[in-house]
PDB file of N, CA and C in Angstrom:
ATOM      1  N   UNK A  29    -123.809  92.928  84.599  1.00 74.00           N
ATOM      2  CA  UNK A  29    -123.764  92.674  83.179  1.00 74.00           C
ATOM      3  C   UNK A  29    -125.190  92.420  82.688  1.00 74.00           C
ATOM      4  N   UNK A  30    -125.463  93.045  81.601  1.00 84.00           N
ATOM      5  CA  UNK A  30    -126.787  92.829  80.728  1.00 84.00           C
ATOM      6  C   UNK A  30    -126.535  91.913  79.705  1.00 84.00           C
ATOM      7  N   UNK A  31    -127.267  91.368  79.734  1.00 91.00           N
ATOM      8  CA  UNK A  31    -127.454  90.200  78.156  1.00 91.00           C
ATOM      9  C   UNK A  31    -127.870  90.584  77.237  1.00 91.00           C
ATOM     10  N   UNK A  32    -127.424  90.850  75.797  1.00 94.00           N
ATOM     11  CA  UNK A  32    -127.960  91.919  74.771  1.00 94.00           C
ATOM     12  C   UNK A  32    -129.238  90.019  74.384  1.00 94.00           C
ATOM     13  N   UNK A  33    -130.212  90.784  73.833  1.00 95.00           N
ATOM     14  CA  UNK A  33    -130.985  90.302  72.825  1.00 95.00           C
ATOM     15  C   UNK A  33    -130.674  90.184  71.243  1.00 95.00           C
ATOM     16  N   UNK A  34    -131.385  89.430  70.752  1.00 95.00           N
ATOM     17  CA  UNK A  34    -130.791  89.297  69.362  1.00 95.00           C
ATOM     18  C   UNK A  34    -130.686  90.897  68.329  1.00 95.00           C
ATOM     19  N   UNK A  35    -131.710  91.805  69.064  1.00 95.00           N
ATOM     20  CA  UNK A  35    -131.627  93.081  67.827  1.00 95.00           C
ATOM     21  C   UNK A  35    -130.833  93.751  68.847  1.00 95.00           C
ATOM     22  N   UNK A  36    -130.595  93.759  70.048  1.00 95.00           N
ATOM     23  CA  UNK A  36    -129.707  94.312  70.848  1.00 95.00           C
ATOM     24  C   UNK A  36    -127.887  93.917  70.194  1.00 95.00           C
ATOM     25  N   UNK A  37    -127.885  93.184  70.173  1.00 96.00           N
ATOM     26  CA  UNK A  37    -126.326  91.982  69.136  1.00 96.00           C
ATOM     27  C   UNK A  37    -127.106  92.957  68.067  1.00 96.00           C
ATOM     28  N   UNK A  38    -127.629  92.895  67.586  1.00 95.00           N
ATOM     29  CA  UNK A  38    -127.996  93.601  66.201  1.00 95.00           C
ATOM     30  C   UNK A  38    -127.176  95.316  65.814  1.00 95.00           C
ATOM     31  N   UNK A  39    -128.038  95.766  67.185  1.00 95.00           N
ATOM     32  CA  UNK A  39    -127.635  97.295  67.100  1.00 95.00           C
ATOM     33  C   UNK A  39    -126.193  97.469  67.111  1.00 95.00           C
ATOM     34  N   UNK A  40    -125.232  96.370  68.126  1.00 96.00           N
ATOM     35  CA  UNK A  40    -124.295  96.723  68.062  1.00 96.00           C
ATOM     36  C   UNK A  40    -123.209  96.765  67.425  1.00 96.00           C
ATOM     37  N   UNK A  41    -123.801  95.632  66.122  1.00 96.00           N
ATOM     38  CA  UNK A  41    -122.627  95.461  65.170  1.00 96.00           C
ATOM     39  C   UNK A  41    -123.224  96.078  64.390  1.00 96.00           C
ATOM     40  N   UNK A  42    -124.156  97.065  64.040  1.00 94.00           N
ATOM     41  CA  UNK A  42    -124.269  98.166  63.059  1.00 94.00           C
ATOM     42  C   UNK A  42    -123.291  99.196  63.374  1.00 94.00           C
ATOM     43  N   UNK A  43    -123.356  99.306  64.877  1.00 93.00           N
ATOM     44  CA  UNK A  43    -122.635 100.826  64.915  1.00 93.00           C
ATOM     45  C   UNK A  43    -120.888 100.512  65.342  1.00 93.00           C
ATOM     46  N   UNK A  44    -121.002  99.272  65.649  1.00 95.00           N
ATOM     47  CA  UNK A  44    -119.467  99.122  65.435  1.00 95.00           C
ATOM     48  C   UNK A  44    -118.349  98.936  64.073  1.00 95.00           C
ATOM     49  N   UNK A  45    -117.462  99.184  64.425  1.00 89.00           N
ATOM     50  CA  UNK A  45    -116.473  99.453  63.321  1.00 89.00           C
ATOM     51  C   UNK A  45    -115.204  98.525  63.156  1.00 89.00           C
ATOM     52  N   UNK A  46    -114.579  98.234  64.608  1.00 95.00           N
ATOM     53  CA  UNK A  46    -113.566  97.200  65.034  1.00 95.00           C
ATOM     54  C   UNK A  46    -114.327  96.057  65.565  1.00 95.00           C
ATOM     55  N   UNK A  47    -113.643  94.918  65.070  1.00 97.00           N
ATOM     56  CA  UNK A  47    -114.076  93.619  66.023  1.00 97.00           C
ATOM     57  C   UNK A  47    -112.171  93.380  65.875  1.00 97.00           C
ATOM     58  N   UNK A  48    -112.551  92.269  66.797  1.00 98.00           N
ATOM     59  CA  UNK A  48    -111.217  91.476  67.275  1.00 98.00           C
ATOM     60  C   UNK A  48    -111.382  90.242  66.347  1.00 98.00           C
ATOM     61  N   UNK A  49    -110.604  89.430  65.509  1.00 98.00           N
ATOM     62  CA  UNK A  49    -110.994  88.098  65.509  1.00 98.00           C
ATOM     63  C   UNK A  49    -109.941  87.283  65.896  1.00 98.00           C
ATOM     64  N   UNK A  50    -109.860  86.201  66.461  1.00 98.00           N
ATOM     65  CA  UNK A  50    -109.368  85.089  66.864  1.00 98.00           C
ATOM     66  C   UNK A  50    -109.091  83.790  66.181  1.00 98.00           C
ATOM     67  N   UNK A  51    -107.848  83.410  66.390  1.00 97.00           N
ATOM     68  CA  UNK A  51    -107.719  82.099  65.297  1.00 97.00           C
ATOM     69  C   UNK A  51    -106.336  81.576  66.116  1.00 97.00           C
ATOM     70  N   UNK A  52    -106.696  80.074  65.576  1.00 96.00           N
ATOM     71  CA  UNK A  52    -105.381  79.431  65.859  1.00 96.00           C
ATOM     72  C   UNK A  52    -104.671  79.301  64.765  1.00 96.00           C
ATOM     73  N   UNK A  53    -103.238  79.729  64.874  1.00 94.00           N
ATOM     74  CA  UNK A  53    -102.075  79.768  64.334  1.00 94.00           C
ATOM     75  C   UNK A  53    -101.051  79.291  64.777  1.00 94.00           C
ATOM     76  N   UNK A  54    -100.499  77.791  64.478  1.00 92.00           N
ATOM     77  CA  UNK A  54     -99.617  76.797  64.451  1.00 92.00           C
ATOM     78  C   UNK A  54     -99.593  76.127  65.872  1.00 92.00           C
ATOM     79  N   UNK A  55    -100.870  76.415  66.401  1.00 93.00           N
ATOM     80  CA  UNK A  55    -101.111  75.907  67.584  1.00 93.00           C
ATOM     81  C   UNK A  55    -101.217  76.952  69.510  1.00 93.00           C
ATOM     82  N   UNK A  56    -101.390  77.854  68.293  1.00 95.00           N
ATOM     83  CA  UNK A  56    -101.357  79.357  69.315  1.00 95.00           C
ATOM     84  C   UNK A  56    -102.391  80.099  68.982  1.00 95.00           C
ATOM     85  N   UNK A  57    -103.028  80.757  70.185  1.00 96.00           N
ATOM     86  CA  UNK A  57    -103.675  82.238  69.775  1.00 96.00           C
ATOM     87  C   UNK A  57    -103.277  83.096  69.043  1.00 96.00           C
ATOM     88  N   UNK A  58    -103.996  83.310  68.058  1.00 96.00           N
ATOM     89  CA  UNK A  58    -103.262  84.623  67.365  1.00 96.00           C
ATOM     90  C   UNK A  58    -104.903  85.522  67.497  1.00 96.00           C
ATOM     91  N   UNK A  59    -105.015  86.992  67.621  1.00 97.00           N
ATOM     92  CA  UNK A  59    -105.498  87.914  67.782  1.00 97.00           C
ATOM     93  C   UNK A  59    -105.496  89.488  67.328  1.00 97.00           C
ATOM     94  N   UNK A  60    -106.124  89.917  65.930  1.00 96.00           N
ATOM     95  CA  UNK A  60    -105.881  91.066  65.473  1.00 96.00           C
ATOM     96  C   UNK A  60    -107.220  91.666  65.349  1.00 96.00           C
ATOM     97  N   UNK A  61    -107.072  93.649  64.887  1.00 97.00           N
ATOM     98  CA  UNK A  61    -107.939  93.758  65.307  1.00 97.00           C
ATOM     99  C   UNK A  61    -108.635  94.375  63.260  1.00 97.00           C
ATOM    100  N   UNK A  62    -109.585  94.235  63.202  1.00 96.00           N
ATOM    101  CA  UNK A  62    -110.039  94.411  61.514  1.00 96.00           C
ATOM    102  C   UNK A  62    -111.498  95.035  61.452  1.00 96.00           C
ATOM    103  N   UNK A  63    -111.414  95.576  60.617  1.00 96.00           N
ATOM    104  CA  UNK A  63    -112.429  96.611  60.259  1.00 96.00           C
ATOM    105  C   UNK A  63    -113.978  95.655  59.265  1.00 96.00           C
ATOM    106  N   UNK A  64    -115.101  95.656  59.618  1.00 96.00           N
ATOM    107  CA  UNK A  64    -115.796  94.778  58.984  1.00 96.00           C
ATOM    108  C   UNK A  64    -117.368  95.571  58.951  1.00 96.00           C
ATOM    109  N   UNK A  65    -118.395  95.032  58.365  1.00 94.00           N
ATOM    110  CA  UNK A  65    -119.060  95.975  57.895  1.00 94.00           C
ATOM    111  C   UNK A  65    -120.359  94.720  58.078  1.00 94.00           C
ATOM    112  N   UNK A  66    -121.716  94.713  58.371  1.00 93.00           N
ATOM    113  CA  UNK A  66    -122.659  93.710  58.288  1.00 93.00           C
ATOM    114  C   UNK A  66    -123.133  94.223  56.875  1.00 93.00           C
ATOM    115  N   UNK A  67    -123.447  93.155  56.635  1.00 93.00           N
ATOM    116  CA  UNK A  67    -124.073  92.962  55.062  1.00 93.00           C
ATOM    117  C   UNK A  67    -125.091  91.761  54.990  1.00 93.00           C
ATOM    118  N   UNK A  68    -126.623  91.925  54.943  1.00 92.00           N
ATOM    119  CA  UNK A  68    -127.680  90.956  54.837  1.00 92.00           C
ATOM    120  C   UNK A  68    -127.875  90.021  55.967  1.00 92.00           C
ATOM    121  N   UNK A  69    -127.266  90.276  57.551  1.00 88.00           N
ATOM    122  CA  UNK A  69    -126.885  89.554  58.031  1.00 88.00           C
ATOM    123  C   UNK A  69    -125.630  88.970  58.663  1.00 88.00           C
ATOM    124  N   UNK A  70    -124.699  89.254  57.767  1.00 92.00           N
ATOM    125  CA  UNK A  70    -123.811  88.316  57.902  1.00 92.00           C
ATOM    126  C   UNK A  70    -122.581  89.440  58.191  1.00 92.00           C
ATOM    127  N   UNK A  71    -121.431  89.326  59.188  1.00 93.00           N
ATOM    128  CA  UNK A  71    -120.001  90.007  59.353  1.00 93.00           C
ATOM    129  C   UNK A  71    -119.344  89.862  57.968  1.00 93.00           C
ATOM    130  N   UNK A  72    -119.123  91.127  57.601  1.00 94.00           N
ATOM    131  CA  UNK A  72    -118.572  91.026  56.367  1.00 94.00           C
ATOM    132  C   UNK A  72    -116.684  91.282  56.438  1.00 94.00           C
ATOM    133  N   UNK A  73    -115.798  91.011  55.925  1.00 94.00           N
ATOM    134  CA  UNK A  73    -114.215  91.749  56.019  1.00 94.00           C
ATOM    135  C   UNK A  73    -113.507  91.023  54.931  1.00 94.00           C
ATOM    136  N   UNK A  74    -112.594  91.756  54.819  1.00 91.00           N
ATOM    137  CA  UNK A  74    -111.644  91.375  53.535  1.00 91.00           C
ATOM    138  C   UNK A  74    -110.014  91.889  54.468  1.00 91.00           C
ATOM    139  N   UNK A  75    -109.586  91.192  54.105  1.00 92.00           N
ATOM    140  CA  UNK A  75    -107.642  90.739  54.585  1.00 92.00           C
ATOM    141  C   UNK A  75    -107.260  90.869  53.736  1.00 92.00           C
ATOM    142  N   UNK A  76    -105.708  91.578  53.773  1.00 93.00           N
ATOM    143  CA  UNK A  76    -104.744  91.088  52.905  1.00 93.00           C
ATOM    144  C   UNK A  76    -103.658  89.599  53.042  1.00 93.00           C
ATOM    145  N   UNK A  77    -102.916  89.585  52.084  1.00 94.00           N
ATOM    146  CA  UNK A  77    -102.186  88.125  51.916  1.00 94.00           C
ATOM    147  C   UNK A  77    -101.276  88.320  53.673  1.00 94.00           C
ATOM    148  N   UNK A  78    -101.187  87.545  54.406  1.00 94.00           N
ATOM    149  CA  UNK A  78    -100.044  87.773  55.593  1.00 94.00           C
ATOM    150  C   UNK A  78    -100.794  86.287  56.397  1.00 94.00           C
ATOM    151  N   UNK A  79    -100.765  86.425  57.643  1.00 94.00           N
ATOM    152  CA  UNK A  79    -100.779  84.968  58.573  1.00 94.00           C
ATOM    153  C   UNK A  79    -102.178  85.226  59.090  1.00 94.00           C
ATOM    154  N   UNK A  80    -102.630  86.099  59.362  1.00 94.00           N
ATOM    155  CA  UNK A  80    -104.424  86.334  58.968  1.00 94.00           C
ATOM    156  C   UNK A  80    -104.977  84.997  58.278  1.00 94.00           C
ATOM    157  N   UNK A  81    -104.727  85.682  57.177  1.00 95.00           N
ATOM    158  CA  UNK A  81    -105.374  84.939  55.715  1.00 95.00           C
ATOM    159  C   UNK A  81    -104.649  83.545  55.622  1.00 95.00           C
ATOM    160  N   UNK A  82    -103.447  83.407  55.974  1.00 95.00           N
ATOM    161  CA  UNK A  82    -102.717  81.816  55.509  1.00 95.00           C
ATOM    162  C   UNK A  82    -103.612  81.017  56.535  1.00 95.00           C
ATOM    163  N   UNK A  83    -103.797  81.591  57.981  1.00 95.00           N
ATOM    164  CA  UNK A  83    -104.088  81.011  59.164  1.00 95.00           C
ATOM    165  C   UNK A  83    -105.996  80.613  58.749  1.00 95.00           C
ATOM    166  N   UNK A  84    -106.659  81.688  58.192  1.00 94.00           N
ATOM    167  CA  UNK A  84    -108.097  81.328  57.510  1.00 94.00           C
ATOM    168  C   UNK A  84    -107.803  80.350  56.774  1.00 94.00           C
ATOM    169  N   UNK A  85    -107.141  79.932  55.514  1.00 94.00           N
ATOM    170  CA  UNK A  85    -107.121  79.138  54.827  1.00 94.00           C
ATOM    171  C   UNK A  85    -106.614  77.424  55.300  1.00 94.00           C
ATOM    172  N   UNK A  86    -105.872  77.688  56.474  1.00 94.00           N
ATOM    173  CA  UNK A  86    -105.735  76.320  56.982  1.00 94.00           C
ATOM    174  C   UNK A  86    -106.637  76.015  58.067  1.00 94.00           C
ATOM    175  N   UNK A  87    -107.172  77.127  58.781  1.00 95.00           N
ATOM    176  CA  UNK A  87    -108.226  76.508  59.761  1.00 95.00           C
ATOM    177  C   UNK A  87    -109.417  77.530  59.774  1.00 95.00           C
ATOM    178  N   UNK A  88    -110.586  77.698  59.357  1.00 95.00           N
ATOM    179  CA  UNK A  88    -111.674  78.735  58.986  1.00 95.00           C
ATOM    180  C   UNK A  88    -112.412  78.939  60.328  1.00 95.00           C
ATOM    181  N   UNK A  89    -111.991  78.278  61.580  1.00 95.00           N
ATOM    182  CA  UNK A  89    -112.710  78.415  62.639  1.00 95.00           C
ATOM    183  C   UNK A  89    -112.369  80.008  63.171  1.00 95.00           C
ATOM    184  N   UNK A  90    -113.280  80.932  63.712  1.00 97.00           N
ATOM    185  CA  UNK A  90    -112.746  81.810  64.242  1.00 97.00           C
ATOM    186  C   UNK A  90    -114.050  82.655  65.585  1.00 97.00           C
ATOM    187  N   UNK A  91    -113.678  83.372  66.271  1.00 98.00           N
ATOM    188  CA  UNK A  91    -113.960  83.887  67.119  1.00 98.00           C
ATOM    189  C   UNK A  91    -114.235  85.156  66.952  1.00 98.00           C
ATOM    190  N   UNK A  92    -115.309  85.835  66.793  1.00 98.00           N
ATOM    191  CA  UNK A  92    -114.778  87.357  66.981  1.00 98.00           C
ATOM    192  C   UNK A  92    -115.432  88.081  67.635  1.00 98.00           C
ATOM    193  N   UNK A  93    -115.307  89.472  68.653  1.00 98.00           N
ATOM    194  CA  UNK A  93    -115.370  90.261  69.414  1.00 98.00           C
ATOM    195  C   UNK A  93    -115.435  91.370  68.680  1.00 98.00           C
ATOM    196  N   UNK A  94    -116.843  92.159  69.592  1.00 97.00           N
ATOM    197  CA  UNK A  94    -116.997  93.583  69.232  1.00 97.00           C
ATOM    198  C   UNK A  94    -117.613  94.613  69.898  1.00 97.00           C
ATOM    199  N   UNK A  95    -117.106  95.368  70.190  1.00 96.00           N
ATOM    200  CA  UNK A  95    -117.509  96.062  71.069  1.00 96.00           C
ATOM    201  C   UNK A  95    -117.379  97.602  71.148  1.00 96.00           C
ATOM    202  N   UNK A  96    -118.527  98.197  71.682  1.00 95.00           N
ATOM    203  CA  UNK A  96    -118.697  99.726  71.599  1.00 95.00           C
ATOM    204  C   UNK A  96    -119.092 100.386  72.552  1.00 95.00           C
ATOM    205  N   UNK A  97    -118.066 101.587  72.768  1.00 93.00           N
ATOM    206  CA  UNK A  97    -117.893 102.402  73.985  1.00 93.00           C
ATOM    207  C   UNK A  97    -118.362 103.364  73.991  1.00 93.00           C
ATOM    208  N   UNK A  98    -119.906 103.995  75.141  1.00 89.00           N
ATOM    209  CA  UNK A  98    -120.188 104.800  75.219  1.00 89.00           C
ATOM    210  C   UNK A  98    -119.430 106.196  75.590  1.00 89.00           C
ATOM    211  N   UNK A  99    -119.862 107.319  75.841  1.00 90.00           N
ATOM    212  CA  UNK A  99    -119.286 108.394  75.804  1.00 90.00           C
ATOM    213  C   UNK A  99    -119.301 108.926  77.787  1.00 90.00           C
ATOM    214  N   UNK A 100    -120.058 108.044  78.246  1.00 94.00           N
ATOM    215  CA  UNK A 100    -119.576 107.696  79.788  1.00 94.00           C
ATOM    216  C   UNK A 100    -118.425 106.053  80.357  1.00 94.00           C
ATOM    217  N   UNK A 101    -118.021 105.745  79.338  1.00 92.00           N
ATOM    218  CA  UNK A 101    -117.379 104.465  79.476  1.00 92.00           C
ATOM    219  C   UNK A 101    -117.681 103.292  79.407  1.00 92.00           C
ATOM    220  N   UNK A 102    -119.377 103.441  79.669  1.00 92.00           N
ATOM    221  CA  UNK A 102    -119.982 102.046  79.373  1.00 92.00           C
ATOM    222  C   UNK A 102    -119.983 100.765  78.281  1.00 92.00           C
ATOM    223  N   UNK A 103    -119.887 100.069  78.427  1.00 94.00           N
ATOM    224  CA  UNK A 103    -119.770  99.389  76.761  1.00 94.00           C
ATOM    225  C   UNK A 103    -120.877  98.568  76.857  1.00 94.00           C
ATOM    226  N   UNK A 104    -120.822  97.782  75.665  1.00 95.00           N
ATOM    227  CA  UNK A 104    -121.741  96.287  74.962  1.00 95.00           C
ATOM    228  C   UNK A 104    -120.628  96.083  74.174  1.00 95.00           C
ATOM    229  N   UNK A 105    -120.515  94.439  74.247  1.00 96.00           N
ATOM    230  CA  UNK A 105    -120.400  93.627  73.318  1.00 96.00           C
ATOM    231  C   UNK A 105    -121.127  92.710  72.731  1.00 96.00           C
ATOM    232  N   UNK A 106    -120.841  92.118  71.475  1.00 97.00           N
ATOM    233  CA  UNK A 106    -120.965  90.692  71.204  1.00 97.00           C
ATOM    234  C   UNK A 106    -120.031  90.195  71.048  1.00 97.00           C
ATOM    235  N   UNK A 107    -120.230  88.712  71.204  1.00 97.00           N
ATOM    236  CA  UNK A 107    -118.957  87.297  70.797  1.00 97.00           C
ATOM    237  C   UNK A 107    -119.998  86.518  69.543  1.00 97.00           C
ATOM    238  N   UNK A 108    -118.993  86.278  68.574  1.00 96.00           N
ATOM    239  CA  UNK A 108    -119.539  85.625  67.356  1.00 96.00           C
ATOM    240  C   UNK A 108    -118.500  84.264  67.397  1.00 96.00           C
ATOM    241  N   UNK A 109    -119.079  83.242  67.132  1.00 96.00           N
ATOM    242  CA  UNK A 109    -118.159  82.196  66.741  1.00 96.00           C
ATOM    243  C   UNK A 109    -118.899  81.740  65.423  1.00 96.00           C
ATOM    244  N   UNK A 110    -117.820  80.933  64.518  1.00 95.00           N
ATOM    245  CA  UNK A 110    -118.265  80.089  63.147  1.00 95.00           C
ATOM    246  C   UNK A 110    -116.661  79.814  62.270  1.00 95.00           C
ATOM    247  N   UNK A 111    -117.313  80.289  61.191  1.00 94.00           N
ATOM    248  CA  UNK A 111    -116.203  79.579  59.993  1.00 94.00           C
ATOM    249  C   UNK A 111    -116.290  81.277  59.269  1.00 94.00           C
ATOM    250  N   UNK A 112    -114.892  81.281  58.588  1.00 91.00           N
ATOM    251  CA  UNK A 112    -114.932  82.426  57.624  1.00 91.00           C
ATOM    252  C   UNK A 112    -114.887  81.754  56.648  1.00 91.00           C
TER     253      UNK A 112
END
């Protein structure tokens, strides 16, 4: 395993498209997968109304995963943690 660097984490959430994010919901993992876009910095995404969004609004902590697969199988990820 390689350790990406910060523009290495950089490159890869430019060219990625899916992340995973993670949240607790009523005391459980919950795990879906959402389409998000960097903007100035920052993971950008928009949800619709469902247990996603109820689950953001009662607890903003979240996790998210992203990762991109070369065209020999290889990948990179990053792991992001914070608040939405």
């Amino acid at each position: 395993m390689t350790v990406l660097d910060a523009a290495g984490c950089r490159e890869v959430l430019d060219r990625a498209r899916v992340a995973h994010i993670a949240q607790i919901a009523g005391g459980e993992p919950y795990v879906t997968p959402m389409s998000f876009v960097m903007l100035d910095g920052d993971l950008v995404f928009r949800t619709a109304p469902g247990q996603r969004l109820e689950t953001l609004r009662s607890d903003p902590r979240v996790c998210i995963e992203v990762t991109v697969v070369a065209a020999d199988e290889s990948w990179e990820s990053v792991v992001l943690r914070g608040r939405a």
